[in-house]
PDB file of C-alpha atoms in Angstrom:
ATOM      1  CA  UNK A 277       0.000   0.000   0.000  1.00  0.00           C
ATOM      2  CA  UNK A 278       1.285   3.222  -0.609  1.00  0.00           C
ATOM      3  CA  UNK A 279       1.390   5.736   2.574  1.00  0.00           C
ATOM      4  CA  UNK A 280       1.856   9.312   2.630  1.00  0.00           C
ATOM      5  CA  UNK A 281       3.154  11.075   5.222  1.00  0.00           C
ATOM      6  CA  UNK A 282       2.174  14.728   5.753  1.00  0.00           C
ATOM      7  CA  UNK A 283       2.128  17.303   8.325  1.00  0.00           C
ATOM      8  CA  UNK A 284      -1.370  17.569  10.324  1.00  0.00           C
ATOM      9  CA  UNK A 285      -3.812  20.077  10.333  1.00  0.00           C
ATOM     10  CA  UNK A 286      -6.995  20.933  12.244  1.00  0.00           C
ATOM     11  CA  UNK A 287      -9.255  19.189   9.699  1.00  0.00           C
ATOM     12  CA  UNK A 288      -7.312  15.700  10.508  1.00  0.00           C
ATOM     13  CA  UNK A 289      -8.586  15.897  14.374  1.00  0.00           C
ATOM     14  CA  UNK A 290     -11.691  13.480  14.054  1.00  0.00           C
ATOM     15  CA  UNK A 291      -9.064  10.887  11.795  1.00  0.00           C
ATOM     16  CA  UNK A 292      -6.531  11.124  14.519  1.00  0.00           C
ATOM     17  CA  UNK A 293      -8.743  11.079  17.371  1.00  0.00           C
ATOM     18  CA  UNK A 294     -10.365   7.483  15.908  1.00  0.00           C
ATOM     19  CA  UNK A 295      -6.717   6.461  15.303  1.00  0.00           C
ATOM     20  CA  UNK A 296      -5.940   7.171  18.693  1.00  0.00           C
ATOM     21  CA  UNK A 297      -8.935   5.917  20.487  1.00  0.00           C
ATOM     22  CA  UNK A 298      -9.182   2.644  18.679  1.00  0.00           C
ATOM     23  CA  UNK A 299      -5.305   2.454  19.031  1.00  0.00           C
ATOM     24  CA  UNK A 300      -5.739   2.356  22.917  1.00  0.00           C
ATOM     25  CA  UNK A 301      -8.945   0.157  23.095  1.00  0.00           C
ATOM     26  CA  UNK A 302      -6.955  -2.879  21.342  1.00  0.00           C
ATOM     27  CA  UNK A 303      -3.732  -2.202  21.679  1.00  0.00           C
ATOM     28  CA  UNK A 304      -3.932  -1.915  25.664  1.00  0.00           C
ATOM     29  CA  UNK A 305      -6.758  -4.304  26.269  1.00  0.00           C
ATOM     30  CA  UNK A 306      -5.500  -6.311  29.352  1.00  0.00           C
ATOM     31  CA  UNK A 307      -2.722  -3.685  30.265  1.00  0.00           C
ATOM     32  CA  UNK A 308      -5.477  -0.976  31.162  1.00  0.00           C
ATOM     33  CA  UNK A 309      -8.574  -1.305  32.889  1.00  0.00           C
ATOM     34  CA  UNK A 310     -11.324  -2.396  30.477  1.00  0.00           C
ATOM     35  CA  UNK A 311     -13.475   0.532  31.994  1.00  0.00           C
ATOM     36  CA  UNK A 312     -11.392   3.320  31.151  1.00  0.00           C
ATOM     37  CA  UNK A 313     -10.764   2.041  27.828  1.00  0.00           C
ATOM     38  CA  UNK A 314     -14.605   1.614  27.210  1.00  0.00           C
ATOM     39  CA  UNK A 315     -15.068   5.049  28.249  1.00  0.00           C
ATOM     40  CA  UNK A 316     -12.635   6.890  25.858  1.00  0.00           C
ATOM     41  CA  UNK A 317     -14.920   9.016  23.782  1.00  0.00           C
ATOM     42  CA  UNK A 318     -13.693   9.937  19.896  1.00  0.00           C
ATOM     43  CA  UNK A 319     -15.648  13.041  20.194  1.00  0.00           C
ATOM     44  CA  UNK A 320     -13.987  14.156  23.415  1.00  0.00           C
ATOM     45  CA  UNK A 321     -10.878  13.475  21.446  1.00  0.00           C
ATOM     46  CA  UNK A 322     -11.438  14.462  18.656  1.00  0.00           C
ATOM     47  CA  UNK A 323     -12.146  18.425  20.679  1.00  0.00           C
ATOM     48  CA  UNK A 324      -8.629  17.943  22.314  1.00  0.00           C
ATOM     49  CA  UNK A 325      -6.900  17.122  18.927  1.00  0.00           C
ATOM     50  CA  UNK A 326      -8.376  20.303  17.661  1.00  0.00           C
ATOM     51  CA  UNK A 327      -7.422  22.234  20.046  1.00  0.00           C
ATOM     52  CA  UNK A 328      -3.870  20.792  19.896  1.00  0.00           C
ATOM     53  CA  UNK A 329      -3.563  21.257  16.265  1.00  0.00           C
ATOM     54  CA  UNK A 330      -4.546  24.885  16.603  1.00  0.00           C
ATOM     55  CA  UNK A 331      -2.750  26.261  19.678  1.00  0.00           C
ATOM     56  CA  UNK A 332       0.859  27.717  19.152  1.00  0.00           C
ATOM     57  CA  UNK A 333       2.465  26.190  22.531  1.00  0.00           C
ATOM     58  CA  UNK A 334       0.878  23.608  25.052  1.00  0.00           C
ATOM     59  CA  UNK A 335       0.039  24.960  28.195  1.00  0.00           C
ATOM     60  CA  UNK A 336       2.397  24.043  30.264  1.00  0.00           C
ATOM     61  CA  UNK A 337       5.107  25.686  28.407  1.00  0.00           C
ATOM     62  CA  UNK A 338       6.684  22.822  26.754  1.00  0.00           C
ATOM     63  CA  UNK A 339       7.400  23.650  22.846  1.00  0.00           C
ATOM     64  CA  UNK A 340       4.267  22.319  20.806  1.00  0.00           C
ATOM     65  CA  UNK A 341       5.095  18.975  18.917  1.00  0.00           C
ATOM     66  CA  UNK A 342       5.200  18.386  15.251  1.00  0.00           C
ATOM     67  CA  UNK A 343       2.302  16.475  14.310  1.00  0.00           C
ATOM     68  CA  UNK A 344       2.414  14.160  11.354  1.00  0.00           C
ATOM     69  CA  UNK A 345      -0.328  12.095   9.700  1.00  0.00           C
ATOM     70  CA  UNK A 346       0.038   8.460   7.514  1.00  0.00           C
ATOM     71  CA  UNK A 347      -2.489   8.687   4.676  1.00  0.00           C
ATOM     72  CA  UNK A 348      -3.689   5.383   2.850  1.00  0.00           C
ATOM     73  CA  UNK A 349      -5.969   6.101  -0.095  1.00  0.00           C
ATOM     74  CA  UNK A 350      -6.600   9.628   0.794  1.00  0.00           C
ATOM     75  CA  UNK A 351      -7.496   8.774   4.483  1.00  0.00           C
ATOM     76  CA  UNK A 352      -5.901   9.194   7.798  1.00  0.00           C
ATOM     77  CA  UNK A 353      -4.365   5.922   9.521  1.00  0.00           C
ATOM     78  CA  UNK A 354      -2.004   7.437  12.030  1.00  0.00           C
ATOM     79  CA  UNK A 355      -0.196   9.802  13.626  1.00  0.00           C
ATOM     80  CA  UNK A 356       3.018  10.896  15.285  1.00  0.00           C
ATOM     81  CA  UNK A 357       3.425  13.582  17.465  1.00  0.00           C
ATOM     82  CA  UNK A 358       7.627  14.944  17.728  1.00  0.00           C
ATOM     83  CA  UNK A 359       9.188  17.009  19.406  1.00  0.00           C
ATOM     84  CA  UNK A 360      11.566  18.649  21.845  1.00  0.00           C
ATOM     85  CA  UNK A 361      12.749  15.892  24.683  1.00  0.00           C
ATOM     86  CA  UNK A 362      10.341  16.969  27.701  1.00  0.00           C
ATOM     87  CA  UNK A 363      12.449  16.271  30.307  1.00  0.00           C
ATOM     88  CA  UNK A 364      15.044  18.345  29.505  1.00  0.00           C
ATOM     89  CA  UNK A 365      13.477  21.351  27.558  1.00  0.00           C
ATOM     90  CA  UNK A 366      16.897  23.259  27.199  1.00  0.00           C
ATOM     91  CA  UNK A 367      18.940  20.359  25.526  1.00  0.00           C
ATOM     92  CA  UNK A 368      18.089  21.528  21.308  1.00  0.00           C
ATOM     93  CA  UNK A 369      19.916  17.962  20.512  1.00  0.00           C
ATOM     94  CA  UNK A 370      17.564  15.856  22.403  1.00  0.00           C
ATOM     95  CA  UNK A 371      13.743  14.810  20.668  1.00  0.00           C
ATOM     96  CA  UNK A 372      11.026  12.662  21.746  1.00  0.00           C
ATOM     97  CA  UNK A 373       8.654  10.743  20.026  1.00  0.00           C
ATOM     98  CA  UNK A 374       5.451  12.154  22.429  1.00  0.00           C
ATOM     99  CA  UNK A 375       3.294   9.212  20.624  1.00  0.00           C
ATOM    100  CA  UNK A 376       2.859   7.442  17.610  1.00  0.00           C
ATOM    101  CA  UNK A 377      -0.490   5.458  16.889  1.00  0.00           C
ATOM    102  CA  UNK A 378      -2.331   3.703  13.578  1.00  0.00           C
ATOM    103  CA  UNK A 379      -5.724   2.915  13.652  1.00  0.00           C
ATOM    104  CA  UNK A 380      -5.835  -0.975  14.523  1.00  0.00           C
ATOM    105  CA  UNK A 381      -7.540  -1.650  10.734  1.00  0.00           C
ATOM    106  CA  UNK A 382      -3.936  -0.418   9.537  1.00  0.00           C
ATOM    107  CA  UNK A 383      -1.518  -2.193  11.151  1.00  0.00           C
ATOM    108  CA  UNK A 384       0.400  -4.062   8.825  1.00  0.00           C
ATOM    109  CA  UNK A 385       0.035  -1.731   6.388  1.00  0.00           C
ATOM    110  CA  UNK A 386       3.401  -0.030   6.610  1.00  0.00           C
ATOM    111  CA  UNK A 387       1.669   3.188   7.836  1.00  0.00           C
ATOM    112  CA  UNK A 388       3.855   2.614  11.244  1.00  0.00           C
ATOM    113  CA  UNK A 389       7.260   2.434   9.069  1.00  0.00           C
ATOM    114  CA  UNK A 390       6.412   4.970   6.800  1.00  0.00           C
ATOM    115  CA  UNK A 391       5.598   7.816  10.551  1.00  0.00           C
ATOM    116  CA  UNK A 392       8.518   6.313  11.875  1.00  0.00           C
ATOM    117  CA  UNK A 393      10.926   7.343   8.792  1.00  0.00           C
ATOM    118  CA  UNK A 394       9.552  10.780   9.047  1.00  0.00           C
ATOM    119  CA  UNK A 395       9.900  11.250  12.908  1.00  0.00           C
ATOM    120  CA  UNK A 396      13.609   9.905  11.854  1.00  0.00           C
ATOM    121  CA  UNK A 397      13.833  13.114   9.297  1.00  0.00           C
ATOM    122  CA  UNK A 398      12.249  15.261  11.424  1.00  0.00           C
ATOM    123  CA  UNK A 399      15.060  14.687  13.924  1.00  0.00           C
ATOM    124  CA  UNK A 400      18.322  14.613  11.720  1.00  0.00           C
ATOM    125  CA  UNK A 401      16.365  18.062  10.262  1.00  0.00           C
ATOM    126  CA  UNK A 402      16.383  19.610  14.117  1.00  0.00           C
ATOM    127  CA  UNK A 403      19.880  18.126  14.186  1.00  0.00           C
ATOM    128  CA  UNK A 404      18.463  16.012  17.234  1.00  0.00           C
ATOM    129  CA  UNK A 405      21.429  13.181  18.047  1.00  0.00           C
ATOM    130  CA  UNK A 406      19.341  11.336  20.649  1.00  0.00           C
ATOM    131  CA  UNK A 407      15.864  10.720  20.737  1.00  0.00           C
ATOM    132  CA  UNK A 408      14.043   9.353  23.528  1.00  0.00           C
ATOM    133  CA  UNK A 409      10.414   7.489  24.122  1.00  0.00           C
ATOM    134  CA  UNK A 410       8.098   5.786  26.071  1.00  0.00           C
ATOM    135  CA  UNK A 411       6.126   2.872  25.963  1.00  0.00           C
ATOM    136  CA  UNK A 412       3.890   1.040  28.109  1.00  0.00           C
ATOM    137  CA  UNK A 413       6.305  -2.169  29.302  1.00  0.00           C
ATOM    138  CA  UNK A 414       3.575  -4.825  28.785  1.00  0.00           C
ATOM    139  CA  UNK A 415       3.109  -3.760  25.249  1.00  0.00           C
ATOM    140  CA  UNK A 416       5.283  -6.312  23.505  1.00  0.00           C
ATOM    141  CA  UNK A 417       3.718  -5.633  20.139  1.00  0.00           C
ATOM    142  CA  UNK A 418       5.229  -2.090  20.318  1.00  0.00           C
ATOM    143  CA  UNK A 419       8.150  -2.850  21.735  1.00  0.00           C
ATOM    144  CA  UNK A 420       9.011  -5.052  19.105  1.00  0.00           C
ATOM    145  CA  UNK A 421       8.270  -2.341  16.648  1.00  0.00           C
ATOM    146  CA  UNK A 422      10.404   0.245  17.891  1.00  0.00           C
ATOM    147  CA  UNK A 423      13.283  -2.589  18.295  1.00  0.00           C
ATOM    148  CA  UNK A 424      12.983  -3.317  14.647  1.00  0.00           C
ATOM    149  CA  UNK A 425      12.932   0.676  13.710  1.00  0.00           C
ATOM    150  CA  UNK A 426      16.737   0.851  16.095  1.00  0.00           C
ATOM    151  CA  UNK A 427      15.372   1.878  19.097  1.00  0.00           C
ATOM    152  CA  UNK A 428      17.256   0.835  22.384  1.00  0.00           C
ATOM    153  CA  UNK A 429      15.427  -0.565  25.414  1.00  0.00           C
ATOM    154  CA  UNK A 430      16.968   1.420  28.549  1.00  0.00           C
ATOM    155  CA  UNK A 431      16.873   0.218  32.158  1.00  0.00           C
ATOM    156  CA  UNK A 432      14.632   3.703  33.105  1.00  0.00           C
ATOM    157  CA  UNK A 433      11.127   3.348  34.052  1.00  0.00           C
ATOM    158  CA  UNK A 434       8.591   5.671  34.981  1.00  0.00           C
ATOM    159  CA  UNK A 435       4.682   5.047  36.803  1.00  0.00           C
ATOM    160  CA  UNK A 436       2.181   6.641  35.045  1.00  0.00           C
ATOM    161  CA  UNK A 437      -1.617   7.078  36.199  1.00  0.00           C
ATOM    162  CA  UNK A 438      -4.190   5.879  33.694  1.00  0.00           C
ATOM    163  CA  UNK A 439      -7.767   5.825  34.947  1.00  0.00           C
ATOM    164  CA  UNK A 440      -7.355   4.316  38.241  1.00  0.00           C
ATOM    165  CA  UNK A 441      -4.596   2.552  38.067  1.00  0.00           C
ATOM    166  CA  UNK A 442      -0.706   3.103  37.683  1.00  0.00           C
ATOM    167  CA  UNK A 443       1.295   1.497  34.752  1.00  0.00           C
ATOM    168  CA  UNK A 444       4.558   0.803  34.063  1.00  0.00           C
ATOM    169  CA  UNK A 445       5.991   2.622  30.898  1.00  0.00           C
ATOM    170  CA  UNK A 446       9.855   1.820  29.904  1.00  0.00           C
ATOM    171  CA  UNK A 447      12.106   4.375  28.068  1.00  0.00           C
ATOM    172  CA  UNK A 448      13.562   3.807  24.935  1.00  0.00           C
ATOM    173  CA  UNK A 449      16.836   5.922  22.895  1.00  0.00           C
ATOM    174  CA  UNK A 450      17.976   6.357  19.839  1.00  0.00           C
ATOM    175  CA  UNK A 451      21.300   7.600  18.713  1.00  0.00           C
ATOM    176  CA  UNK A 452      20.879   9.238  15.391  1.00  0.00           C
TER     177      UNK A 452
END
């Protein structure tokens, strides 16, 4: 299949936000409480993705992300949001991969590869030489992924409330 890659825009909120939700419902079935999962809303999303897409900086001060969007016959599959390495704002040669999802009807498709190679150029264009992210540690499927991309699994873990319960995420590093 051919994939496109493109930078995001407010019309792509509802896409992303069913990417996202749908993402989360299968992807973390059985790492995250069936409940919370149920209850993410695509509309609710889909406000928050707006309002992302159309804000110049976050509100807590941390640089706003570069947003991308995979495209398969016209229609949005995915998403990657990239950007500045939150932990250390003031480091210009550290990046993060904030999140990267594809709609669960995608995978497979090479909409995954094709976000990844553009968070890559993305980088090397910021002249990032280490990029960082997270992911949650029982997600093997995604692990996997970014192992196969050159990502590096670190010993650094972090607890992160979701709904009402904490999970485990694990950091992973690239050198670029």
């Amino acid at each position: 299949m051919d994939v496109k890659v493109r930078q995001a825009t407010a019309d792509d909120a509802r896409a992303i936000a069913e990417a996202h939700v749908r993402a989360w419902q299968v992807a973390y079935r059985g790492m995250i409480p069936a409940t919370h999962l149920d209850e993410l809303d695509v509309d609710e999303r889909t406000a928050q993705w707006r309002q992302n897409l159309t804000d110049s900086a976050p509100p807590n001060g941390t640089p706003s992300p570069t947003n991308l969007v995979a495209e398969v016959g016209g229609h949005v599959v995915g998403f990657a949001c990239v950007g500045v390495w939150r932990h250390e704002r003031d480091n210009d040669e550290l990046g993060e991969l904030w999140a990267m999802y594809v709609h669960p009807d995608h995978w497979g498709t090479g909409a995954g590869y094709a976000l990844m190679g553009a968070t890559f150029d993305l980088f090397r264009s910021g002249s990032i030489q280490t990029a960082y992210l997270w992911v949650l540690e029982e997600n093997e499927l995604a692990r996997r992924f970014y192992e196969r991309q050159g990502w590096g699994c670190n010993d650094i873990t972090q607890q992160d409330p979701i709904g009402d319960t904490e999970v485990t995420e694990r950091r992973y590093s690239i050198l670029l």
